[in-house]
Coordinates of C-alpha atoms in Angstrom, one line a residue:
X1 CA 100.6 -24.3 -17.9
X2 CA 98.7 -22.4 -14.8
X3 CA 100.0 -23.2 -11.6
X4 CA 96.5 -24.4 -10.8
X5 CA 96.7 -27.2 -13.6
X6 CA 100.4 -28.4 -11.7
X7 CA 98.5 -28.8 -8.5
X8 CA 95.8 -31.2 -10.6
X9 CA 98.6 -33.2 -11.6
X10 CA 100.3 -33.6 -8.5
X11 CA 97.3 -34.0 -6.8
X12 CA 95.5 -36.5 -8.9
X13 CA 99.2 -38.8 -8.9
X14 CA 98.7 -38.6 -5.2
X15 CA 95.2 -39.3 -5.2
X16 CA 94.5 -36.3 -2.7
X17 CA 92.6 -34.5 -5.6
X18 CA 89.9 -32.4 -3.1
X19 CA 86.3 -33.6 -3.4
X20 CA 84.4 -30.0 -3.0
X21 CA 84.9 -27.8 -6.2
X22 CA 86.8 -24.2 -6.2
X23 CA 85.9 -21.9 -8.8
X24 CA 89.3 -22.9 -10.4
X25 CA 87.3 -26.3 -11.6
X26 CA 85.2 -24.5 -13.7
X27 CA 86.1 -24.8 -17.9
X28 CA 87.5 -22.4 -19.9
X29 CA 84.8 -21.4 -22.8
X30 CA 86.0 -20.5 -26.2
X31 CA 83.0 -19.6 -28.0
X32 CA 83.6 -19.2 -31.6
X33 CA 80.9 -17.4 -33.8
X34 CA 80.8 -16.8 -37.5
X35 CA 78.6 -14.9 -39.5
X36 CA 76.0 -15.8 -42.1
X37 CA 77.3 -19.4 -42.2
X38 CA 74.9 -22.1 -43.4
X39 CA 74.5 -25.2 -41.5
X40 CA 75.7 -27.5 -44.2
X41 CA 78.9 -25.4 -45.3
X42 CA 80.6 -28.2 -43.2
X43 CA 82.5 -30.9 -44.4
X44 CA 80.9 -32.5 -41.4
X45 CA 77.7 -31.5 -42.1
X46 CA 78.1 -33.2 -45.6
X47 CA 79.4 -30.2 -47.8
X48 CA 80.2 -31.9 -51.2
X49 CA 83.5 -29.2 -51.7
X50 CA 84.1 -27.4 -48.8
X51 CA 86.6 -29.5 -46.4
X52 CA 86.6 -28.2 -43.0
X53 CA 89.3 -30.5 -41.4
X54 CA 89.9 -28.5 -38.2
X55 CA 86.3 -28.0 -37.5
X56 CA 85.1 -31.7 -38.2
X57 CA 87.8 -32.5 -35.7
X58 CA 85.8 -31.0 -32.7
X59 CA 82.7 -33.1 -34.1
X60 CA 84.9 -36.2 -34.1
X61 CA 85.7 -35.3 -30.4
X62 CA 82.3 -34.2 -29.4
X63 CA 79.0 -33.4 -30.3
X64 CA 77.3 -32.3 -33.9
X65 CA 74.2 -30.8 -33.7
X66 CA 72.3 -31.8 -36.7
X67 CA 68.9 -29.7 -36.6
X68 CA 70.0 -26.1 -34.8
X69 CA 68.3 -22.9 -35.5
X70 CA 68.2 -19.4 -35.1
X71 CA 64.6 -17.6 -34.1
X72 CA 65.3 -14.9 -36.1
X73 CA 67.6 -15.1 -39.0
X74 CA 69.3 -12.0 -39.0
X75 CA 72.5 -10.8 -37.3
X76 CA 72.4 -8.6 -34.5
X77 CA 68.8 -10.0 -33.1
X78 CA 70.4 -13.5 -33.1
X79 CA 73.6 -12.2 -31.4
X80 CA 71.4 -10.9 -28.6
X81 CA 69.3 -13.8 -28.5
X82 CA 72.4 -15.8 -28.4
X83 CA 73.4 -13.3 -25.3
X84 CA 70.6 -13.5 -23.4
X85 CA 68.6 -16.5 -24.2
X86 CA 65.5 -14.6 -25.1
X87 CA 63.4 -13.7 -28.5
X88 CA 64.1 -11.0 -30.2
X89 CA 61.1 -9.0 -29.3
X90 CA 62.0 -9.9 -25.8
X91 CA 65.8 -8.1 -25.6
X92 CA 64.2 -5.5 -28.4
X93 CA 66.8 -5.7 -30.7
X94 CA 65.0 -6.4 -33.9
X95 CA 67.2 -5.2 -37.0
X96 CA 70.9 -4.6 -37.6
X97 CA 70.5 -1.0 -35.9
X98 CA 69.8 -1.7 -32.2
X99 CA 72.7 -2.3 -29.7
X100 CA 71.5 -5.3 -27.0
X101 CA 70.5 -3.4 -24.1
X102 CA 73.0 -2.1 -21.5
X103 CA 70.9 -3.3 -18.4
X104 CA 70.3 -7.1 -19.7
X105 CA 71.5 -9.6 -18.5
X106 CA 74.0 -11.8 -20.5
X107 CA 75.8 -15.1 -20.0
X108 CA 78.9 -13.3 -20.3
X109 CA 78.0 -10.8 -17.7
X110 CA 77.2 -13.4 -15.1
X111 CA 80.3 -15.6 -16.1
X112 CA 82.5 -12.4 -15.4
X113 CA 80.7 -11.8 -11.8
X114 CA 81.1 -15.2 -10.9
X115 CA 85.4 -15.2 -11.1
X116 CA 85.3 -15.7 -14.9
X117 CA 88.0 -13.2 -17.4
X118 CA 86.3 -12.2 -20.3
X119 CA 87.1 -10.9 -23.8
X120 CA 85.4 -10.4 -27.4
X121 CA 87.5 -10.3 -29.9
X122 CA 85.8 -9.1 -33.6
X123 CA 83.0 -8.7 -34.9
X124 CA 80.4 -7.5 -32.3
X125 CA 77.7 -6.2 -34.5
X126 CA 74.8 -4.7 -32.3
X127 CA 74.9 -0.7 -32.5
X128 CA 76.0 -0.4 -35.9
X129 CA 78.4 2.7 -35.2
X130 CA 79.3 2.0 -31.8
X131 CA 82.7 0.4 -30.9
X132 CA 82.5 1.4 -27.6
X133 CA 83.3 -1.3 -24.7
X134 CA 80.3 -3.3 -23.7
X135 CA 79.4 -4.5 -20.4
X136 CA 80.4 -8.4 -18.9
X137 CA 83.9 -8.0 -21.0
X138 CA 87.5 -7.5 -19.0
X139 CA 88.8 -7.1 -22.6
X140 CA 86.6 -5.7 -25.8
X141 CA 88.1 -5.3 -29.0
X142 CA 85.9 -4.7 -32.1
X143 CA 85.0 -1.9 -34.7
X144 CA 82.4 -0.5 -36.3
X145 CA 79.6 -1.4 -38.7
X146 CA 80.9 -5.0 -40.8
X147 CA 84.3 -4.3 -40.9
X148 CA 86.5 -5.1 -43.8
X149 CA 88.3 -8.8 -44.9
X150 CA 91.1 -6.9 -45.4
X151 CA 92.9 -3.8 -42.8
X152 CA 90.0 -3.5 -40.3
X153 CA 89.8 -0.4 -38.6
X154 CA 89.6 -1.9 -34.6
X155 CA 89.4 -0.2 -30.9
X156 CA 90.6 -1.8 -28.0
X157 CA 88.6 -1.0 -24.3
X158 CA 87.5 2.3 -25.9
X159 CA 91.0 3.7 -26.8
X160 CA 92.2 4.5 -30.2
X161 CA 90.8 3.3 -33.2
X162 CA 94.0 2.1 -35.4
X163 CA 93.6 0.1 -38.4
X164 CA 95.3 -3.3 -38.0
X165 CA 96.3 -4.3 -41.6
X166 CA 96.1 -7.9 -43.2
X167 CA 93.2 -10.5 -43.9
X168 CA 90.3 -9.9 -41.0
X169 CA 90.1 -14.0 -39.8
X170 CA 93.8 -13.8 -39.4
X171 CA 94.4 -10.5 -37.3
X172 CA 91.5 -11.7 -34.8
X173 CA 92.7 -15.1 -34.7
X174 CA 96.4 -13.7 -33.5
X175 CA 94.4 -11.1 -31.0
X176 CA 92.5 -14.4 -29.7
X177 CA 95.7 -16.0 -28.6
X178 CA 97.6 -12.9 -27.8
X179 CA 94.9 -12.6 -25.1
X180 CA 95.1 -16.3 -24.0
X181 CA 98.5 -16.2 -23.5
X182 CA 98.0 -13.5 -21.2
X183 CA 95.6 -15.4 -18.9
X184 CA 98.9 -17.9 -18.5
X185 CA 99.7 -17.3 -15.6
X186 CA 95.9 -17.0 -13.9
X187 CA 94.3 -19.4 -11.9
X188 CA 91.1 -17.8 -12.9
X189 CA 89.3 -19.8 -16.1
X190 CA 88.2 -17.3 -19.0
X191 CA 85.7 -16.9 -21.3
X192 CA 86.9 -16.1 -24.8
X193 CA 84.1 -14.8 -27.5
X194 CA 86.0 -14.5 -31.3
X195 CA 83.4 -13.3 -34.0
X196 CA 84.6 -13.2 -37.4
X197 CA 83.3 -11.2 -40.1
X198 CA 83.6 -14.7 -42.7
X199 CA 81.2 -15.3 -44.3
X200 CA 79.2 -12.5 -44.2
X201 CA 78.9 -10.3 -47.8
X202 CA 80.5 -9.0 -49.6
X203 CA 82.9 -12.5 -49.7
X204 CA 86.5 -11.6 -50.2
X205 CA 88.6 -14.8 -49.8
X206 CA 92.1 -14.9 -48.4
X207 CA 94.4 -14.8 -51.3
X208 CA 95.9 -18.5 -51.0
X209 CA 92.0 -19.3 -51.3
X210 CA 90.9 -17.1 -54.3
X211 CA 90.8 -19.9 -56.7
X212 CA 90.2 -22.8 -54.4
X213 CA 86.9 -23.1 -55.9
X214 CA 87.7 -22.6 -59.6
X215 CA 87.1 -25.8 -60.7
X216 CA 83.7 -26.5 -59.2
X217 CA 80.1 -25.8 -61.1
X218 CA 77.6 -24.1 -59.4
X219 CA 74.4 -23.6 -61.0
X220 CA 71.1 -22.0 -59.2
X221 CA 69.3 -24.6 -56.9
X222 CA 66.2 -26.6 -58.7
X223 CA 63.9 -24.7 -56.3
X224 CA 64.5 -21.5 -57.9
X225 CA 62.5 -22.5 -60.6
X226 CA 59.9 -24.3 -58.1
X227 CA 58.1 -21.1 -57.7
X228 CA 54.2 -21.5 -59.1
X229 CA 53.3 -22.6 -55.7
X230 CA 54.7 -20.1 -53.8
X231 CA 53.8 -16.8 -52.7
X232 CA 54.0 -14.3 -55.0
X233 CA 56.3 -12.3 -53.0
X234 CA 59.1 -14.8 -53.3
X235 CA 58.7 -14.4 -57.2
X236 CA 58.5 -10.4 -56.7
X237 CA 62.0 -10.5 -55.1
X238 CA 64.1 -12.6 -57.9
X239 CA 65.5 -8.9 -59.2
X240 CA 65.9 -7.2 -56.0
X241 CA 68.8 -6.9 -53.8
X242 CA 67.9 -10.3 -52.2
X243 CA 67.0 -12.7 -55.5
X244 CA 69.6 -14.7 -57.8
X245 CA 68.7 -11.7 -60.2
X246 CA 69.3 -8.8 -58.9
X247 CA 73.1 -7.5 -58.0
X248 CA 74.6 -10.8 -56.1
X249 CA 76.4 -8.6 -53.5
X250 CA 78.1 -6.8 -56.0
X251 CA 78.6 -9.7 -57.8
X252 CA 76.8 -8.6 -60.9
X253 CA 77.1 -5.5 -61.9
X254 CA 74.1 -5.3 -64.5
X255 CA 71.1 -6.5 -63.3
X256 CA 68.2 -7.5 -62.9
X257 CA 69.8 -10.7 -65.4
X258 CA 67.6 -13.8 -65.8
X259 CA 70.2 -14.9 -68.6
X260 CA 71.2 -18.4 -68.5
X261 CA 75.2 -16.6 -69.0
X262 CA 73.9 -15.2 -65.5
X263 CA 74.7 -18.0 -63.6
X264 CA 78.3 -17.6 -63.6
X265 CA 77.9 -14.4 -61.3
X266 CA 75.7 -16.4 -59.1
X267 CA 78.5 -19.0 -59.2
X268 CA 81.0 -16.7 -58.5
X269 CA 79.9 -15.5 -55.6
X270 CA 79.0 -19.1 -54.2
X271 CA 82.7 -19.9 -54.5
X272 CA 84.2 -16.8 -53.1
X273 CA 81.7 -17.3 -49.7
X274 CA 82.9 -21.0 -49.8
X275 CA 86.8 -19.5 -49.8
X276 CA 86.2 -17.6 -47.0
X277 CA 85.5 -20.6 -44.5
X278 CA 88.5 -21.8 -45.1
X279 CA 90.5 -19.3 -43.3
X280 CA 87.8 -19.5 -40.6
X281 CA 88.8 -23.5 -40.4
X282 CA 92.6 -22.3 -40.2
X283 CA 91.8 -20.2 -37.3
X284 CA 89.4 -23.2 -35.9
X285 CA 92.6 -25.3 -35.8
X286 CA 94.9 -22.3 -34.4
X287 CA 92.9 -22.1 -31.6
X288 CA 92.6 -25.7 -31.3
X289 CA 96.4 -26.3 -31.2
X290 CA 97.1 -22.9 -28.4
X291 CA 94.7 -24.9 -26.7
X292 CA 96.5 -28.4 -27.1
X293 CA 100.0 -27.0 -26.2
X294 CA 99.4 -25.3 -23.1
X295 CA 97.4 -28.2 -21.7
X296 CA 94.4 -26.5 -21.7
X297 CA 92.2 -28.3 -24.5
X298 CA 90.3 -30.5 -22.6
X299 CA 89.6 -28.1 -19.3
X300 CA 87.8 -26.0 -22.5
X301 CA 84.0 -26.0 -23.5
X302 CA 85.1 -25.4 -27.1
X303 CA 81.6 -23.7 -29.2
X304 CA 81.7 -23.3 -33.1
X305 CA 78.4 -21.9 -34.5
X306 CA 77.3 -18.8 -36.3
X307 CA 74.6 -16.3 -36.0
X308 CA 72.1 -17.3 -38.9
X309 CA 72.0 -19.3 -42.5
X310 CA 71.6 -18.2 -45.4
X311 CA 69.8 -18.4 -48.5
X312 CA 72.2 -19.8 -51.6
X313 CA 69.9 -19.5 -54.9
X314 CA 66.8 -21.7 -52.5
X315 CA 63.5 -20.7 -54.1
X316 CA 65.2 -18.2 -55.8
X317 CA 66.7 -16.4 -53.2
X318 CA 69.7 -15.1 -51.3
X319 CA 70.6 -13.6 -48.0
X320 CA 68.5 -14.9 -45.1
X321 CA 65.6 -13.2 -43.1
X322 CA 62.5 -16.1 -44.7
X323 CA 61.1 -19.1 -42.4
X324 CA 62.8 -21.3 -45.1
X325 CA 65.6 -23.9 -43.1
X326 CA 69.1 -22.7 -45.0
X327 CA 67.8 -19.3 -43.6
X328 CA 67.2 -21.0 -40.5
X329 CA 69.1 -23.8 -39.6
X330 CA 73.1 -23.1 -38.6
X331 CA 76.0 -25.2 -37.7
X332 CA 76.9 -26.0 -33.9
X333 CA 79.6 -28.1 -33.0
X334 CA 80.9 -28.4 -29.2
X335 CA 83.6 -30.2 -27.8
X336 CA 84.4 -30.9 -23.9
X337 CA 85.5 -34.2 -22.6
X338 CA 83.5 -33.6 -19.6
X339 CA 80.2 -34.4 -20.8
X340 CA 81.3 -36.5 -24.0
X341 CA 84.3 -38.5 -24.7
X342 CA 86.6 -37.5 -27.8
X343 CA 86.8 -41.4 -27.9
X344 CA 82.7 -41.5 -28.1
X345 CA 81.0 -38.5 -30.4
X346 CA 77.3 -38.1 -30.3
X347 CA 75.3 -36.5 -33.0
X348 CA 72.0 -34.9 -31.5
X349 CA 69.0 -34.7 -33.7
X350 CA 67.0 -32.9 -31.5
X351 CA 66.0 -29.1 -32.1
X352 CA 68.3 -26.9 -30.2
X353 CA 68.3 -23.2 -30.7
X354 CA 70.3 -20.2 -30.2
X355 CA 67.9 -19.6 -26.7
X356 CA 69.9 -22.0 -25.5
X357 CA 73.1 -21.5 -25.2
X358 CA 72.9 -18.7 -22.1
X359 CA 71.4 -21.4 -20.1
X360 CA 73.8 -24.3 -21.6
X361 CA 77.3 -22.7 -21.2
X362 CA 75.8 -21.2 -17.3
X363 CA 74.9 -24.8 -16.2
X364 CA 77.8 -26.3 -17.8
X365 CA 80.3 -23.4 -16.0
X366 CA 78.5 -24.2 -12.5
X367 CA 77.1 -20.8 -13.1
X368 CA 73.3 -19.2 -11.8
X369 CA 71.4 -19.2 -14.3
X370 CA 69.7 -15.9 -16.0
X371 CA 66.9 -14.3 -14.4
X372 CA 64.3 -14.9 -17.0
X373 CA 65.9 -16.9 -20.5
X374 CA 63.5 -18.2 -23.0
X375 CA 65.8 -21.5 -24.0
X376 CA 67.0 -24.3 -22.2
X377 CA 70.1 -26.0 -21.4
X378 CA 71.1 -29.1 -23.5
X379 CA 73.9 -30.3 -21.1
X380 CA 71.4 -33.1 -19.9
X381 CA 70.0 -33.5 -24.0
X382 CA 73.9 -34.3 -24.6
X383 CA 75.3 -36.1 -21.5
X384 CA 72.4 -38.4 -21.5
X385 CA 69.3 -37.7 -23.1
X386 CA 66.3 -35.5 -22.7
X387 CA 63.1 -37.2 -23.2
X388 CA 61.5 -34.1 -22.7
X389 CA 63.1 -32.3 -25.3
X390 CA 61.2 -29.4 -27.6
X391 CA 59.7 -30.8 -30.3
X392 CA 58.3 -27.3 -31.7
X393 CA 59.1 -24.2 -31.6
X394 CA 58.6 -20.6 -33.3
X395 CA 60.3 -18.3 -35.3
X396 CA 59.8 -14.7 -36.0
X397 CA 61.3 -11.7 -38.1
X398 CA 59.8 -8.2 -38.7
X399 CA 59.7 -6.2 -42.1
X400 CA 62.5 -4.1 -42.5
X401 CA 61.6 -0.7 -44.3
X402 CA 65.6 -0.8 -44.9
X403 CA 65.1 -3.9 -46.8
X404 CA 61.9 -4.4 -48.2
X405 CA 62.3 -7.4 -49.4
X406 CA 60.6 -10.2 -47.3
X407 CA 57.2 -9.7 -45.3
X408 CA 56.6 -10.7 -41.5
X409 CA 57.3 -13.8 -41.2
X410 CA 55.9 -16.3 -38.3
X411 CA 56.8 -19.5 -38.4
X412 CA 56.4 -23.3 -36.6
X413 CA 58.7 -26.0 -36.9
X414 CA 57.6 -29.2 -35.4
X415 CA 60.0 -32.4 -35.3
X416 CA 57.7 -32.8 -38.7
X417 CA 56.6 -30.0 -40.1
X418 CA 56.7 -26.4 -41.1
X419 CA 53.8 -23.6 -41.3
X420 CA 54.6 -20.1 -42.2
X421 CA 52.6 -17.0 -42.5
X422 CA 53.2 -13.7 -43.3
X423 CA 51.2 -11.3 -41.0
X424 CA 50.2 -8.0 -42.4
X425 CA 51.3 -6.3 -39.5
X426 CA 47.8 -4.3 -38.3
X427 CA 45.7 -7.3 -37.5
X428 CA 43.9 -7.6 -41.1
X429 CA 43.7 -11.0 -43.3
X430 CA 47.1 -12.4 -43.8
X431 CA 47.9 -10.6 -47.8
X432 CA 50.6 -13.6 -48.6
X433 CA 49.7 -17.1 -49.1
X434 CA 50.8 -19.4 -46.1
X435 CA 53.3 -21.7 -46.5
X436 CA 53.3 -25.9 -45.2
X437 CA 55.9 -28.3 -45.5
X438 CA 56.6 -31.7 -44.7
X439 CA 60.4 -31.8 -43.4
X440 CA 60.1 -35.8 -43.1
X441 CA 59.5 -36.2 -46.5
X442 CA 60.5 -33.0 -48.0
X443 CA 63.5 -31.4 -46.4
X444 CA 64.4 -29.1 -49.1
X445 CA 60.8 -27.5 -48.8
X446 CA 59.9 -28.2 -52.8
X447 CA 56.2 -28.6 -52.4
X448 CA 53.9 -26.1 -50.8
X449 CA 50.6 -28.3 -49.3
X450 CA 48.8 -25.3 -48.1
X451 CA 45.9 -25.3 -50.4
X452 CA 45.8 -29.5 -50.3
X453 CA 42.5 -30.1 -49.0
X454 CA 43.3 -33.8 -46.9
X455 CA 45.9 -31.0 -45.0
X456 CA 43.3 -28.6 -43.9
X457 CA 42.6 -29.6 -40.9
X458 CA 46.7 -30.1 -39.9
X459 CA 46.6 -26.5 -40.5
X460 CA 44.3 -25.2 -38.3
X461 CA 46.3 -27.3 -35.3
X462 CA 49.7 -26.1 -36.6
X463 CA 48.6 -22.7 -36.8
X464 CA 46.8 -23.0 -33.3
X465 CA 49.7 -24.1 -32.2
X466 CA 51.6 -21.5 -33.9
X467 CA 50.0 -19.3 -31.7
X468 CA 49.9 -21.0 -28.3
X469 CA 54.1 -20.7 -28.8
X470 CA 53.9 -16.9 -29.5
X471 CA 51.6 -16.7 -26.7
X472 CA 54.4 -18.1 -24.1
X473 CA 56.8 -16.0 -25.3
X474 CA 54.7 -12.8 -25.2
X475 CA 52.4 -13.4 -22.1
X476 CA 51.5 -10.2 -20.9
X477 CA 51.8 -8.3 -24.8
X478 CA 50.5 -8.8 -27.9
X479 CA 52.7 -9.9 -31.0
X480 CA 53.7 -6.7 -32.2
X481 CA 55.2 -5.8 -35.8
X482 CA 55.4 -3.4 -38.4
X483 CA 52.8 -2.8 -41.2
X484 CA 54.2 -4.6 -44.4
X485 CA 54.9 -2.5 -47.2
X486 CA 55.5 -4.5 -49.7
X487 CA 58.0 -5.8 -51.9
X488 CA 60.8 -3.0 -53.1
X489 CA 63.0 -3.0 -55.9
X490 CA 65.3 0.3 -55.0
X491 CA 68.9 -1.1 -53.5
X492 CA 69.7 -0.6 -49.8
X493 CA 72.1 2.4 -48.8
X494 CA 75.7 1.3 -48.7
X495 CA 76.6 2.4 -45.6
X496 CA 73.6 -0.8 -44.4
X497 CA 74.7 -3.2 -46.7

């Protein structure tokens, strides 16, 4: 137990406890993020198989959020969104290849400045062949590109690079509280970042979970074969590196395969990403339990989310990058007694996003906030309601000549509905049909009403209003992206995979 936390003690039996706050009030913040994880692969979240004990225990103690996003569903532009607080084409870091900029500011950064020790632990994934030490950490430990489930090659505060051999989830998991135990003895509160590589491709489970899943059928979602209102991109990209077709991740060897005996590689590789969240809820419950022991737990703001969702077989499709919600929506659990009981959990079904979590965790720390952030804090949202609360926002995601395998996508997301379209990239006539949902009544996005004629005129507003968001976020630019290409077949280079 810190000194500090003795003091609390004796001071609050004596009733002396001081009534103007030192920066030794401030919480802890362990900030836990995974990668690729959809929304519902949650026991909590309703997940049929997967049981997530450990994580469904911080829901039970605190908040669930039941409708959070990323604004761009892919992994290192949502880390730096998640950073920063801003759109991707705000921090510039629009594909898998761009580090987040050195002289941006960061919520970590301002944490450290303001008495905070600091440490990321994992998976950092911004500059993919840079493990060098970033700025706003005391302690960085990481490795290049995706790393390996099993005897990562990691460096520590830019020293050696040494491969640290067993399963990935575990070695960073022991790193995590290696470092915590250090910060013992502080008075200072720390910020802890731990990114795991689970369950990002290719999925190797821990061996105790290889066959966890054996027993379950998985066949492709009905919306795979919900395709003849679509556009005809979606149907273009079933045999490519991205469709239930093509290779799975390495899953299926011979492909494209549209053979009912197919399925089992789809099936496959559904249960080994399933096996690989449950070592991610060990390490939930690891951290938990340091936590619990050294008194600690409830001085913590205690984050588990992940960067993006994924596509599992929806509309034919895997991986993430579309304007489709499995691509979109991710999990986000928080405990901290502070603002919400253990004894009293709130579920929030309001539309939070990975913008906000810079301004959250800063207002929550007692922190200033960012110069310029793009989200909002939900600490009011959660502690007591928000009646002014978003009730749209935008997405966005540029063509990736890397991965040519989904279009531009811009997209709106109203409390009600959904509008995507697929700009061309140099200003001309959108080439892809549009896309409109009603989430109310339609949540798993099954029937396309862009072409129904009593929803024309909902159109023209959602699109107007479509572009009134962009507008905010890009007041003094235009919205610029690449010229699409097109639909590819050719596989990705391994060393981008």
């Amino acid at each position: 137990m810190r000194p500090f936390h003795c003091f609390l003690l004796f001071a609050l039996l004596l009733g002396n406890w001081p009534l103007t706050a030192t920066a030794q009030d401030r919480p802890n913040v362990v900030f836990i993020l995974t990668d690729d994880q959809r929304a519902d692969a949650l026991s909590c979240m309703g997940h049929p198989h997967l049981k997530t004990p450990n994580i469904d225990r911080l829901a039970e103690e605190g908040v669930l959020f039941k409708n959070h996003f990323c604004t761009t569903s892919l992994c290192s532009p949502s880390r730096a969104s998640i950073l920063g607080g801003l759109y991707a084409h705000a921090h510039g870091v629009v594909n898998n290849f761009t580090d987040y900029p050195r002289d941006l500011p960061t919520f970590p950064r301002q944490l450290q400045s303001e008495g905070y020790t600091t440490a990321y632990i994992g998976k950092w994934h911004m500059g993919e062949d840079d493990d060098s030490k970033r700025p706003g950490f005391d302690h960085f430990v990481t490795h290049r590109g995706q790393g390996k489930y099993f005897d990562t090659e990691f460096r520590t505060n830019d020293g050696e690079r040494e491969v640290v051999p067993g399963y990935y989830t575990t070695v960073v998991t022991d790193m995590a509280i290696d470092w915590m135990e250090g910060q013992e003895e502080s008075e200072k509160p720390f910020l802890l970042m731990l990114g795991h590589k689970a369950p990002h491709s290719f999925y190797f489970p821990e061996k105790k979970y290889e066959t966890a899943f054996d027993h379950v059928r998985i066949p492709y979602p009905e919306t795979a074969f919900q395709l003849d209102d679509k556009p005809k991109w979606i149907t273009q990209r079933l045999g490519t590196w991205h469709g239930i077709y093509g290779p799975l991740f390495d899953w299926r060897k011979e492909f494209p395969d549209s053979s009912a005996s197919g399925m089992l590689h789809f099936e496959n590789m559904v249960r080994a990403y399933w096996g690989t969240l449950l070592s991610v809820d060990d390490s939930v419950g690891r951290i938990y339990d340091y936590l619990y022991r050294t008194g600690e737990l409830d001085n913590t703001l205690f984050i588990f989310t992940s960067d993006n969702g994924l596509l599992e077989g929806e509309h034919g499709m895997v991986d993430k990058r579309t304007g489709h919600d499995p691509s979109l929506r991710i999990p986000l659990v928080v405990r901290y007694p502070e603002l919400v009981s253990p004894k009293m959990p709130k579920v929030i079904e309001e539309q939070t996003l990975t913008l906000d979590f810079a301004a959250s965790i800063l207002e929550i720390c007692g922190a200033a906030p960012l110069p310029k952030t793009q989200g909002r804090s939900w600490k009011k949202l959660i502690s007591e309601g928000d009646p002014d609360w978003r009730t749209s926002w935008y997405y966005e995601y540029n063509y990736e000549v890397q991965f040519p395998y989904t279009p531009n996508v811009r997209a709106l997301r109203t409390d009600e509905w959904k509008y995507i379209r697929y700009p061309h990239g140099d200003g001309s006539p959108d080439k892809h049909m549009a896309e409109l949902y009603n989430l109310k009544k339609d949540p798993d996005e099954t029937k396309n009403l862009i072409n129904e004629d009593r929803y024309q005129s909902l159109v023209v507003e959602l699109r107007e209003e479509l572009d009134t968001r962009i507008k905010e976020a890009n007041p003094d630019a235009e919205d610029v992206m690449p010229l699409d290409e097109g639909i590819k077949g050719e596989l990705p280079d391994e060393k981008i995979r």
